[in-house]
Coordinates of C-alpha atoms in Angstrom, one line a residue:
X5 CA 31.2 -2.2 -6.4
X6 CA 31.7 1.7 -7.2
X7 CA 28.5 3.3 -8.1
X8 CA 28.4 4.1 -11.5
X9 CA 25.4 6.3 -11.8
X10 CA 25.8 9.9 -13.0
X11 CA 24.5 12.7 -10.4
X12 CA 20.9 13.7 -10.8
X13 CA 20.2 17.3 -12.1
X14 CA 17.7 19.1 -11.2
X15 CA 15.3 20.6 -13.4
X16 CA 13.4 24.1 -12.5
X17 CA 9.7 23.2 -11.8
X18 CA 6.4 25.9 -11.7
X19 CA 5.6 23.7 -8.6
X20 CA 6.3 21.5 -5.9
X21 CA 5.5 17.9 -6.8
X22 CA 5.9 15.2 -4.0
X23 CA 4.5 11.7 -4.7
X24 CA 2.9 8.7 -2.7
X25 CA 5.6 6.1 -2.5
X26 CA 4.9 2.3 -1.5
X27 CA 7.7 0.4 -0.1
X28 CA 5.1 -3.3 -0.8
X29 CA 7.8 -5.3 -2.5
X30 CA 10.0 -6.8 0.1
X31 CA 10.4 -9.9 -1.5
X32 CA 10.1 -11.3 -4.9
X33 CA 7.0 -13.6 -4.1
X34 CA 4.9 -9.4 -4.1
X35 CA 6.6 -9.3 -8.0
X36 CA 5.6 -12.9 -8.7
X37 CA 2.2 -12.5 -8.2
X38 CA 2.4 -9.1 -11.2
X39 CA 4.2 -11.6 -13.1
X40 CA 1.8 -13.9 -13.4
X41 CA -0.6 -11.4 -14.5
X42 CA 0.6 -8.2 -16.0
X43 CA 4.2 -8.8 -16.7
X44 CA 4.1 -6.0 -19.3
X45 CA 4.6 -3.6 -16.7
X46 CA 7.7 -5.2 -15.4
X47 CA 9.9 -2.1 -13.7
X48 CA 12.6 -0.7 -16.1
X49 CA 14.9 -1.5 -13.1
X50 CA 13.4 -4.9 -13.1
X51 CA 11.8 -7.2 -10.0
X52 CA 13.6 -5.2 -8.0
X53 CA 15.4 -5.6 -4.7
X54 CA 13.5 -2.7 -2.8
X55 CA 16.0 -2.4 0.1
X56 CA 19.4 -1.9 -2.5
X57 CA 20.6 1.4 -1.7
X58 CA 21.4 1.5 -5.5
X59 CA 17.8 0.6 -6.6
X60 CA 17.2 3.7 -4.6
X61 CA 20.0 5.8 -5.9
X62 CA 18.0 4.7 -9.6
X63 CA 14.4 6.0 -8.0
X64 CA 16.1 9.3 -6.5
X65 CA 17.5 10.4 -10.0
X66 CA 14.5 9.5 -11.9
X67 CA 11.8 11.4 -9.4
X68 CA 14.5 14.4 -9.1
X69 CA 15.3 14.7 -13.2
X70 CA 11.3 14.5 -13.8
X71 CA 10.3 17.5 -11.2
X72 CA 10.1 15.3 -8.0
X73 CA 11.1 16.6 -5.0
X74 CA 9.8 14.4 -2.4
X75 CA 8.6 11.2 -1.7
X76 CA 5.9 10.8 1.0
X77 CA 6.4 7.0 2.4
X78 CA 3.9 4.7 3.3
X79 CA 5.0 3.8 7.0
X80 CA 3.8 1.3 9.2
X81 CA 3.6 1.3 12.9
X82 CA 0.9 -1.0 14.9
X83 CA 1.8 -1.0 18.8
X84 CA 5.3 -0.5 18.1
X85 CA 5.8 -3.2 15.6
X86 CA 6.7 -2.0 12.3
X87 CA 7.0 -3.4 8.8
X88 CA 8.0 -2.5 4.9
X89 CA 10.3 0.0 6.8
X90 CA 13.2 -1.7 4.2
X91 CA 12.8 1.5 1.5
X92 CA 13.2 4.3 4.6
X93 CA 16.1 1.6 5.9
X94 CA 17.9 2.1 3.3
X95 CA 17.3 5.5 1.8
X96 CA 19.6 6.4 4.3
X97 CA 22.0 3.9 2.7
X98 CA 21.8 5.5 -0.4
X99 CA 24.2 7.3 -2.4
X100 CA 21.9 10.7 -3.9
X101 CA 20.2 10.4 -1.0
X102 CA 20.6 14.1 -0.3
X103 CA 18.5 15.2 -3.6
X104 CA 15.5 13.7 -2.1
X105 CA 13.5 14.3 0.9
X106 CA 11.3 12.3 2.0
X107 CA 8.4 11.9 4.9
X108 CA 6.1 9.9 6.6
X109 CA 2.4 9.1 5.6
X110 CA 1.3 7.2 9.0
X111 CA -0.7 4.4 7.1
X112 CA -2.8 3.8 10.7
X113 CA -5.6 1.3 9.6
X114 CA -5.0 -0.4 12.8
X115 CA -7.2 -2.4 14.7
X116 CA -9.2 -0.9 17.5
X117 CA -7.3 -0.4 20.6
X118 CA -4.3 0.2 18.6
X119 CA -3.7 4.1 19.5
X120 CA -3.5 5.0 23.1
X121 CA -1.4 8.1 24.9
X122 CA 1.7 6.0 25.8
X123 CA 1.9 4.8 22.0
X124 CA 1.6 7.9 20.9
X125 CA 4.5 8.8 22.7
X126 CA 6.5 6.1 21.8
X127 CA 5.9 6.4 18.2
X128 CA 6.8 9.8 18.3
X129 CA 9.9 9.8 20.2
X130 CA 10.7 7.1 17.4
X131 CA 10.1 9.5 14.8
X132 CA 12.4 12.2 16.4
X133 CA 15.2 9.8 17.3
X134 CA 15.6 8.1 13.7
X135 CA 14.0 11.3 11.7
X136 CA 13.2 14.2 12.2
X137 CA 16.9 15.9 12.9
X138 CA 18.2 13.9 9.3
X139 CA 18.7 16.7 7.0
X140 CA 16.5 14.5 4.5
X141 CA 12.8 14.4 6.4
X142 CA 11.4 17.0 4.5
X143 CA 9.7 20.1 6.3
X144 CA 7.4 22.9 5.6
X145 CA 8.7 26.1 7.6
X146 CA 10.9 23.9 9.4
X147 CA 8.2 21.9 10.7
X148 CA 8.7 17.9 10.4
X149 CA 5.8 16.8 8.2
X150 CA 3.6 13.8 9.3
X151 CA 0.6 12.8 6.9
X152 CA -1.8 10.8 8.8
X153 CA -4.3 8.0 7.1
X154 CA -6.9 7.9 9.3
X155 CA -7.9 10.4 12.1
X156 CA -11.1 8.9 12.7
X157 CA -9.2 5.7 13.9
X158 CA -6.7 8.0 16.8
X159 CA -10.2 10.3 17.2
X160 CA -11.9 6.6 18.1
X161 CA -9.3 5.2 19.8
X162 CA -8.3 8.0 22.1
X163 CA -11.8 8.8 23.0
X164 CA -12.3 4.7 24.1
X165 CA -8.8 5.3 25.9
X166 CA -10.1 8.7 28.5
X167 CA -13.8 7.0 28.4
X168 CA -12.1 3.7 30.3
X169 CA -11.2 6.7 32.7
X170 CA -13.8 8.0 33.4
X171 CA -13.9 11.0 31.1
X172 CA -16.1 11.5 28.1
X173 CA -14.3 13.5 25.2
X174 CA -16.6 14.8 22.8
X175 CA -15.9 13.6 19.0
X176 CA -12.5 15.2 17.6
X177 CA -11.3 15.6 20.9
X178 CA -9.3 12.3 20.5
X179 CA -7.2 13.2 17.8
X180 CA -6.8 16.5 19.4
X181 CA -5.5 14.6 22.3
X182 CA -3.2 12.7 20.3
X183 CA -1.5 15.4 18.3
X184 CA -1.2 17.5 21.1
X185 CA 0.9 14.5 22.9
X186 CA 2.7 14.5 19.5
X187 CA 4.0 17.9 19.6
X188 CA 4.7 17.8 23.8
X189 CA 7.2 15.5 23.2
X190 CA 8.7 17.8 19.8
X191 CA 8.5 20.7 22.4
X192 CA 10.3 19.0 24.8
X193 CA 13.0 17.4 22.4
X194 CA 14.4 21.4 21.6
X195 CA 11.9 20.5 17.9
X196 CA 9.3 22.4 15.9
X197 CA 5.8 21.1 16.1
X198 CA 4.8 18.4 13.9
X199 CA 3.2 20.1 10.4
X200 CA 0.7 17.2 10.5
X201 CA -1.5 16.6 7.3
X202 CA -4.6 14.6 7.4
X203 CA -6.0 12.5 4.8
X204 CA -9.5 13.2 3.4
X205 CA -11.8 9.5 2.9
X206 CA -14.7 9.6 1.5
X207 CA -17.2 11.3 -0.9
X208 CA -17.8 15.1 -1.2
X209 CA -15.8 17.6 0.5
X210 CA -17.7 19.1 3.7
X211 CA -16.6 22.3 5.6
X212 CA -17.2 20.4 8.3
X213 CA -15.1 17.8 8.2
X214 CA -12.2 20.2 7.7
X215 CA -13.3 22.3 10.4
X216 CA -13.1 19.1 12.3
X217 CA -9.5 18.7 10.7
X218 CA -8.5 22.1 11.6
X219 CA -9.4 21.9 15.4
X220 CA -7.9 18.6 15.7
X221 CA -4.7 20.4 15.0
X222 CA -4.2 19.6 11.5
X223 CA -2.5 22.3 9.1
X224 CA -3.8 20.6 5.3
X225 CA -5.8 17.8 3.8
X226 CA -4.4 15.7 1.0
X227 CA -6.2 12.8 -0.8
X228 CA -4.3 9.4 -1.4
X229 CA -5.9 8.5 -4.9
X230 CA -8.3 10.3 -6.8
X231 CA -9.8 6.8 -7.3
X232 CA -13.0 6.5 -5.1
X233 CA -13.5 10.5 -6.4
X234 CA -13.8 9.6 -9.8
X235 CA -16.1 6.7 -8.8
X236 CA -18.5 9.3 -7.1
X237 CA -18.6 11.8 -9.7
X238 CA -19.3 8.7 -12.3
X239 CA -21.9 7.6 -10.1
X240 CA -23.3 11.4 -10.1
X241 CA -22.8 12.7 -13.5
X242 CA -23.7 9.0 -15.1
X243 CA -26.4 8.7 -12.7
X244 CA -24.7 4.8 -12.0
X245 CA -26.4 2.9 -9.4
X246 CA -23.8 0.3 -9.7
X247 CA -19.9 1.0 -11.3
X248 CA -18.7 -1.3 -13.9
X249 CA -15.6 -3.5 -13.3
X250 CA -14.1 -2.0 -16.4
X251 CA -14.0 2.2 -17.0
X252 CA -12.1 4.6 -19.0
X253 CA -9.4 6.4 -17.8
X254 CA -11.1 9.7 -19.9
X255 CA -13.3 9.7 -16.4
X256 CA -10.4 10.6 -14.0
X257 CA -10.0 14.6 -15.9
X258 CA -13.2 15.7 -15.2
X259 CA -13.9 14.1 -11.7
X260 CA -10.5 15.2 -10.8
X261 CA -11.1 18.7 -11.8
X262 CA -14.6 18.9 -10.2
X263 CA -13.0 17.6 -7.0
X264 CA -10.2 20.3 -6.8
X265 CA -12.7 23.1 -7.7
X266 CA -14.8 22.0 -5.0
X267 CA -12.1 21.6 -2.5
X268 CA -11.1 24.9 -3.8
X269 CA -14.8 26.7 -3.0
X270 CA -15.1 25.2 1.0
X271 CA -11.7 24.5 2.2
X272 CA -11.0 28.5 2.9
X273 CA -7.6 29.2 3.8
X274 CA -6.9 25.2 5.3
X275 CA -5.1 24.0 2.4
X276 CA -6.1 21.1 0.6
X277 CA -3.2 19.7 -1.6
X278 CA -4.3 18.7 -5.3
X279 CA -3.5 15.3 -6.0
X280 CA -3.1 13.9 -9.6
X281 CA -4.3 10.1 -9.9
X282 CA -2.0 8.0 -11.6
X283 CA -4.6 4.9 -12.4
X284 CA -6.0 2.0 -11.2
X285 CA -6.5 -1.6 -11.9
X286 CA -6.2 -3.6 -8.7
X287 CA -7.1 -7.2 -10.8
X288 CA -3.0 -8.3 -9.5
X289 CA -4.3 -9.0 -6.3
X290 CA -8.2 -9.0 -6.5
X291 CA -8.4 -10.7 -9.9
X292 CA -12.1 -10.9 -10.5
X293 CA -12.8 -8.6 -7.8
X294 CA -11.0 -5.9 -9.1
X295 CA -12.0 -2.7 -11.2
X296 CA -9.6 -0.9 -13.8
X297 CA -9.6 1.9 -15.9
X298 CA -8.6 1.1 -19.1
X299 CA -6.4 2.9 -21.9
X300 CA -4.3 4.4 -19.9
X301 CA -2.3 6.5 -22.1
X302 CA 0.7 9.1 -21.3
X303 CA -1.5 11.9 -23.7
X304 CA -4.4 11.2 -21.5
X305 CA -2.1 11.6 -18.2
X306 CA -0.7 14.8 -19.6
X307 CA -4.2 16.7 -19.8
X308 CA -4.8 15.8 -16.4
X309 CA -1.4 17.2 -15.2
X310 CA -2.1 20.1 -17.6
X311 CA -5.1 20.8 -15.7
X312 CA -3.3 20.4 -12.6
X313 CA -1.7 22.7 -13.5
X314 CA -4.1 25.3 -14.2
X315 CA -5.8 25.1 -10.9
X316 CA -2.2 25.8 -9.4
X317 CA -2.2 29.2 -11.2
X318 CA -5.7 30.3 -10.8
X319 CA -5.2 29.1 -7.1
X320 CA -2.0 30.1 -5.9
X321 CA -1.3 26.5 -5.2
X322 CA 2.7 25.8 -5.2
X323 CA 2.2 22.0 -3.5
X324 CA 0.8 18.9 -5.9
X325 CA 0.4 15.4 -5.0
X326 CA 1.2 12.7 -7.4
X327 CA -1.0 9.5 -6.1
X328 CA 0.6 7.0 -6.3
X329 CA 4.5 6.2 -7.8
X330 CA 4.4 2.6 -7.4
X331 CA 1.4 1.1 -6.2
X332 CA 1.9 -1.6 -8.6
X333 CA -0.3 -4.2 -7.7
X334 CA -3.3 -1.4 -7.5
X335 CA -2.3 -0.5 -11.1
X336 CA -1.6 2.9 -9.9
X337 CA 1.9 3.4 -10.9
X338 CA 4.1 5.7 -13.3
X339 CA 7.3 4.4 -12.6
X340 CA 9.4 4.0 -15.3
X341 CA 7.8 0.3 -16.9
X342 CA 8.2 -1.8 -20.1
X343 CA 5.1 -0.7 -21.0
X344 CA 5.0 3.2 -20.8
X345 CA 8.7 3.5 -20.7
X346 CA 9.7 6.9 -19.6
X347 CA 6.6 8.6 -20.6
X348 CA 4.4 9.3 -17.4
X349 CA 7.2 10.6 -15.8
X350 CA 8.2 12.7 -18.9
X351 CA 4.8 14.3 -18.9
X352 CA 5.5 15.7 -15.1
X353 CA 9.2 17.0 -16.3
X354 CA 7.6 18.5 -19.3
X355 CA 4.2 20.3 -18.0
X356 CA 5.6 21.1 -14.7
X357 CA 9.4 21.7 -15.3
X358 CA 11.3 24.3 -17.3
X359 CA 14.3 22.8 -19.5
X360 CA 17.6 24.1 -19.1
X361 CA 19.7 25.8 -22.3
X362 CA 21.0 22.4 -22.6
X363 CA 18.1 20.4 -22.7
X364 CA 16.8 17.9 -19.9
X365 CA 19.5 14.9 -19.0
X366 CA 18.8 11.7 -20.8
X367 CA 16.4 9.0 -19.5
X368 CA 19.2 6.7 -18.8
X369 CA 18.6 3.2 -17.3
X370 CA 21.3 0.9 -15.7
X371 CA 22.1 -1.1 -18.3
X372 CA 23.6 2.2 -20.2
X373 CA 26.2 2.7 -17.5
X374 CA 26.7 -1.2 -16.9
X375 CA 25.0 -0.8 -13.9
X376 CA 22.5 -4.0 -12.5
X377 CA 20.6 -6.1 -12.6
X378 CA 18.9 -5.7 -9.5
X379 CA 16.1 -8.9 -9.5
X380 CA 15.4 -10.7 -6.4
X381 CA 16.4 -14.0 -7.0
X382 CA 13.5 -16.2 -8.7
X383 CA 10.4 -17.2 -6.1
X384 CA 11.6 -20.5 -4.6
X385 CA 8.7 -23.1 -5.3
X386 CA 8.4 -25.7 -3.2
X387 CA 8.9 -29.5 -2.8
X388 CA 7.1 -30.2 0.2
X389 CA 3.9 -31.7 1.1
X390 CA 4.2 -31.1 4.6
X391 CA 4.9 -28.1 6.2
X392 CA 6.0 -27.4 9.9
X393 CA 7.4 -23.6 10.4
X394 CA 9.9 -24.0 13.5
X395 CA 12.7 -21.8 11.5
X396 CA 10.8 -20.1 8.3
X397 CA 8.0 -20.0 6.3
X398 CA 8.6 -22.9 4.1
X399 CA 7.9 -21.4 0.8
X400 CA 4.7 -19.8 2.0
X401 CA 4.1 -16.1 1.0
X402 CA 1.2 -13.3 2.2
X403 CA -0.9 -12.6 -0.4
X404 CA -0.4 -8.6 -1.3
X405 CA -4.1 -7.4 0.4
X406 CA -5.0 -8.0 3.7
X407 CA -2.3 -9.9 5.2
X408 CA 0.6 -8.4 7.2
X409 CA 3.5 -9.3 9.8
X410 CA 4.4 -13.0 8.1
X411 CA 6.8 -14.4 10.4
X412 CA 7.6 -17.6 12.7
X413 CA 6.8 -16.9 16.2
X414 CA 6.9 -19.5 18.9
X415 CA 7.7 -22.5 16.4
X416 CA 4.4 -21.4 14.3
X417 CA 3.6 -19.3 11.2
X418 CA 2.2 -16.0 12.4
X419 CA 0.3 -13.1 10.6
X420 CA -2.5 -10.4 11.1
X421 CA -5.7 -10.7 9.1
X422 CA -6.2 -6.7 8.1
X423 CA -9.8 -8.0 6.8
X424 CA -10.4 -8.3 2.5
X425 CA -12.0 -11.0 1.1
X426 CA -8.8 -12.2 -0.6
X427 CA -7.1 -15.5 0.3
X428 CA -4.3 -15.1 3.1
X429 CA -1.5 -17.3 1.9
X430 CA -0.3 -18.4 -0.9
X431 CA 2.0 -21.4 -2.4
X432 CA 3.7 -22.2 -5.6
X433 CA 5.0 -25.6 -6.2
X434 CA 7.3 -28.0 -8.3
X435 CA 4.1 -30.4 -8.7
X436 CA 2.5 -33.4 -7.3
X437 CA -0.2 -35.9 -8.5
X438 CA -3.1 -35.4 -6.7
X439 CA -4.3 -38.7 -6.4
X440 CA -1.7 -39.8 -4.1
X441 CA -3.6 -37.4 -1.8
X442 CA -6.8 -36.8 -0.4
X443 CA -6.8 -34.3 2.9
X444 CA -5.7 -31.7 4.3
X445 CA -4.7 -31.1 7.7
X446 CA -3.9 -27.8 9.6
X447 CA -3.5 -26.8 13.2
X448 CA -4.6 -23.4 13.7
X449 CA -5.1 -20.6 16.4
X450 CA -7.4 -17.6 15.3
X451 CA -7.2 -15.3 17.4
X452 CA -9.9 -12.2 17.2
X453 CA -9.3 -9.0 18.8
X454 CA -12.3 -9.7 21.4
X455 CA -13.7 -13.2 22.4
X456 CA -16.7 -13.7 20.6
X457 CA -19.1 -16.9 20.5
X458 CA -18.4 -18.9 17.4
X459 CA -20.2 -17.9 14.2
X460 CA -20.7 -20.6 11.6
X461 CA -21.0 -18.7 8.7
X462 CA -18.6 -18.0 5.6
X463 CA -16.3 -15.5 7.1
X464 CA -16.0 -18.6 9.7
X465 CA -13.8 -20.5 7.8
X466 CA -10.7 -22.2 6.8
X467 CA -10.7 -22.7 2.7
X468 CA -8.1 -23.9 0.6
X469 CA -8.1 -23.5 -3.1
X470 CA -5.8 -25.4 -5.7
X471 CA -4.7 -25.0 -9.5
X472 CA -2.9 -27.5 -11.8
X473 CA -1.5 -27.5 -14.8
X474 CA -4.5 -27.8 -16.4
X475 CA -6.8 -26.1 -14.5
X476 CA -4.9 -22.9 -13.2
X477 CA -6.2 -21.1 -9.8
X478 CA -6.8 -18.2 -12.4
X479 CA -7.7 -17.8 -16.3
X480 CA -5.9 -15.2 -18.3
X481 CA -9.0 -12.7 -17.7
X482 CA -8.2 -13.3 -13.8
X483 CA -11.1 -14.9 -13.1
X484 CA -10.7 -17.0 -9.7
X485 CA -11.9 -20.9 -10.3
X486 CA -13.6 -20.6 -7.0
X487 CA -14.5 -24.4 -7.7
X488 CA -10.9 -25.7 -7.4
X489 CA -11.5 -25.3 -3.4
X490 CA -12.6 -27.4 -0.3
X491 CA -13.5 -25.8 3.2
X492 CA -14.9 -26.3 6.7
X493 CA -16.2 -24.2 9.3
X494 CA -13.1 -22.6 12.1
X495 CA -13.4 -21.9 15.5
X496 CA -12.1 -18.3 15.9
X497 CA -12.0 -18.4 20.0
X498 CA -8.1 -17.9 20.5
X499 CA -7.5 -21.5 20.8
X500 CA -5.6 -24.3 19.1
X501 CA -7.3 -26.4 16.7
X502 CA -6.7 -28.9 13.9
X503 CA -8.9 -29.1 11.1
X504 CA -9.0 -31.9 7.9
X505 CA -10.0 -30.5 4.7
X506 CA -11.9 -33.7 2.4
X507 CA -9.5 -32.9 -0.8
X508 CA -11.2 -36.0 -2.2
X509 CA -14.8 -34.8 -2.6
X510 CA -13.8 -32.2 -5.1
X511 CA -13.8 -33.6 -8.4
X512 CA -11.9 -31.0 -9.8
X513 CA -9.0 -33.0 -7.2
X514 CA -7.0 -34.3 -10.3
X515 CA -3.9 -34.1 -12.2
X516 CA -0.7 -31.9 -11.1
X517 CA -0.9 -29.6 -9.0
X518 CA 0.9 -26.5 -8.5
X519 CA -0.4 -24.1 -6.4
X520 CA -2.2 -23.8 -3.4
X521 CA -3.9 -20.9 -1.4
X522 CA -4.8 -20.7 1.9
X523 CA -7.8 -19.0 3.7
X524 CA -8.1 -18.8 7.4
X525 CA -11.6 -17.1 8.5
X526 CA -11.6 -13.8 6.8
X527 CA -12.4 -11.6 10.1
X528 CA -11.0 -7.9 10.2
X529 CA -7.6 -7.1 12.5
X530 CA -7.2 -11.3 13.7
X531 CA -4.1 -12.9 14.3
X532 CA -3.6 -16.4 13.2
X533 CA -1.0 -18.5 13.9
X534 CA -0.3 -22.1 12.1
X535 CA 1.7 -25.2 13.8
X536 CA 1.7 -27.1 10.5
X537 CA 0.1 -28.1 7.3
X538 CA 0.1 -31.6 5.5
X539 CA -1.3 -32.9 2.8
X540 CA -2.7 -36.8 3.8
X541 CA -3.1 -40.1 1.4

């Protein structure tokens, strides 16, 4: 079908804006799970299939026609396995894109052990075959830019790898190594060095942890979201011991401002890129877990990207950072939505962005041009009441936090725990009375990433919770019903074992149910791998 989609024109901006861009909805099941809950922010372009080149042709002339010039990817890479690489896929794909660059932000919370010199290697020889010589990779200078999550984890990582050898590299040296093996293999492709970028965690800024940066070989710091900022400056300026679930967006202009003037007074000449919040309210996936900042409002954003803006001028800063487009289910998201429309990303085009003779293009949307829709299909519920994963995952999906690599390996269902306290997997059905069953039965491998004696505590277990019709797994204020659960202690020793879960002593065991979740022990960076589940009379 012939694109329809009118070329994206580019408006003049006062500054270089890129933005955080999360490629986390590969399948519908990571939409279902907002549409249960906040499907008043439904995507003007819909549940949308993220790996349709025309999606993206859609998300390339909105960013470019509001002042956005780049996208800086979430991108995944543990060992040399990779995963929601669909977006970067099929950027390439994509009609426009030549209006967009776009580059990699490393997101390296791997477990320990997961960065040594040969990987290192590999994943940069990856980078320079499939990247870096695409016109499209953005650069600064000509340099290949590479944002890195967490230098603490190469810095650890590296300095386990020479201490295995007999050499003890003082702390920083590690990610010094690792860059350095970075750029060898740039050098010896006919390449620039890698501009790499590291990315600040945690509370105040410190000269020396950017002098740490700096020697590592890092040229700027960025921040991902302003969030945990604003949560320390509340904590400071409100003298909070503890931080309310709920909180006012009003908080993010101030902290943010305080944070940029004090990255401004110790950061010297290393750059340290502003970065413009967007929001949060991570209730999707944490439900009563979460925190959000309420009223949210596109005047409110505006004063924040007016101050932005500000600091720019008085600091000769040409670079911003808008954090995050699209992390939806972290309620940190200005892409265009049913509920804000076009309006967060008009207030970038209109503070930042200089409007031709003419006027700025229309905020067009497919429909106007009889383009779409571009849904997944619907999320298949399922029928069964036993479940054996030789060939998929029978209707099971990952729960959006803390749950990664879902696929059948070896005639089993295989992921990797990433840690959280949020349940692993989870499972909508057609229905089934409850009374015609009473257990549970899994076989199960947890695998830990070293052998430890089993620990019989809670994070030693394997939980299942269930709604009905009557009683759903969550109310309309997302509160859990942790009640509508049954659980027995797991052996987490690399080893097969099968496990019965007393349905029947729950009282709460009744009526139609029609969704279940499942929660293997909740142990950071552990693989698990399931032969089958069945529900028992």
């Amino acid at each position: 079908m012939m694109n329809r989609i009118p070329e994206p024109v580019h408006p003049q901006s006062s500054v270089e804006i890129s933005a955080y861009y999360y490629p986390g909805t590969e399948r519908m099941s990571e939409w279902n799970q907002i549409e249960q809950t906040l499907p008043e922010i439904k995507p003007l372009l819909g549940w949308y299939d993220e790996s349709n080149p025309e999606v993206i042709d859609w998300q390339i002339k909105w960013a470019v026609e509001h002042g956005i010039s780049s996208f800086c990817v979430d991108w995944y890479w543990n060992r040399g396995i990779q995963r929601l690489d669909h977006w970067v896929k099929n950027f390439y794909k994509a009609k426009f894109r030549n209006h967009l660059k776009w580059y990699i932000m490393w997101a390296n919370h791997n477990e320990v052990g997961a960065h040594f010199a040969a990987d290192q290697i590999r994943v940069t020889r990856f980078w320079i075959d499939n990247y870096f010589r695409t016109p499209e990779y953005y650069t600064i200078d000509g340099h290949p830019v590479v944002v890195i999550w967490s230098l603490t984890n190469l810095d650890r990582d590296f300095c386990a790898e020479a201490a295995k050898c007999g050499e003890k590299l003082p702390e920083g040296e590690g990610v010094k190594r690792a860059l350095a093996l970075s750029n060898l293999e740039m050098r010896k492709a006919g390449l620039p060095e890698i501009h790499f970028i590291c990315m600040y965690q945690g509370g105040d800024y410190k000269p020396e942890q950017l002098e740490a940066a700096r020697n590592a070989g890092f040229k700027e710091m960025v921040n991902y979201n302003m969030v945990s900022q604003t949560w320390n400056y509340m904590q400071k300026t409100l003298q909070m011991e503890t931080l309310p679930r709920s909180m006012d967006f009003d908080h993010f202009l101030p902290a943010s401002v305080a944070w940029w003037d004090s990255a401004a007074s110790v950061a010297g000449d290393f750059t340290i890129i502003p970065t413009v919040g967007t929001g949060w309210d991570d209730r999707m996936r944490s439900f009563d877990n979460g925190r959000v900042f309420e009223n949210r409002t596109a005047e409110k954003f505006k004063k924040l990207c007016l101050a932005c803006k500000d600091f720019c001028e008085k600091h000769g800063r040409k670079r911003i950072m808008i954090s995050p487009l699209n992390e939806w289910q972290e309620g940190s998201y200005i892409e265009p939505n049913q509920k804000f429309g076009f309006a967060m990303y008009n207030v970038l085009r209109d503070v930042f962005c200089t409007a031709p003779a003419e006027g700025f293009p229309p905020d067009l949307r497919p429909e106007d041009v009889g383009c779409g829709p571009y849904d997944y299909p619907p999320m298949e519920y399922s029928r069964q009441t036993e479940w054996n994963f030789s060939t998929d995952t029978q209707c099971w999906y990952r729960q959006p936090f803390g749950t990664a690599y879902l696929q059948i390996v070896d005639n089993a269902l295989h992921f990797f725990r990433s840690g959280g306290n949020h349940a692993a997997l989870r499972l909508r059905h057609q229905g089934f009375a409850a009374g015609k069953f009473s257990k549970f039965k899994v076989m199960m491998r947890v695998t830990p990433p070293a052998r430890t004696d089993p620990q019989l505590n809670e994070a030693q277990q394997v939980r299942l919770y269930f709604g009905t019709t009557d009683r759903p797994l969550f109310s309309k204020e997302m509160f859990i019903c942790r009640e509508g659960a049954v659980a027995v202690p797991a052996i987490s020793d690399g080893e097969w074992h099968e496990y019965t879960l007393d349905l029947a002593a729950n009282p709460l065991w009744k009526g139609c149910v029609n969704e279940l979740w499942f929660d293997p022990p909740q142990l950071h960076s552990t693989h698990i791998d399931i032969r089958r589940m069945q529900l028992l009379p």
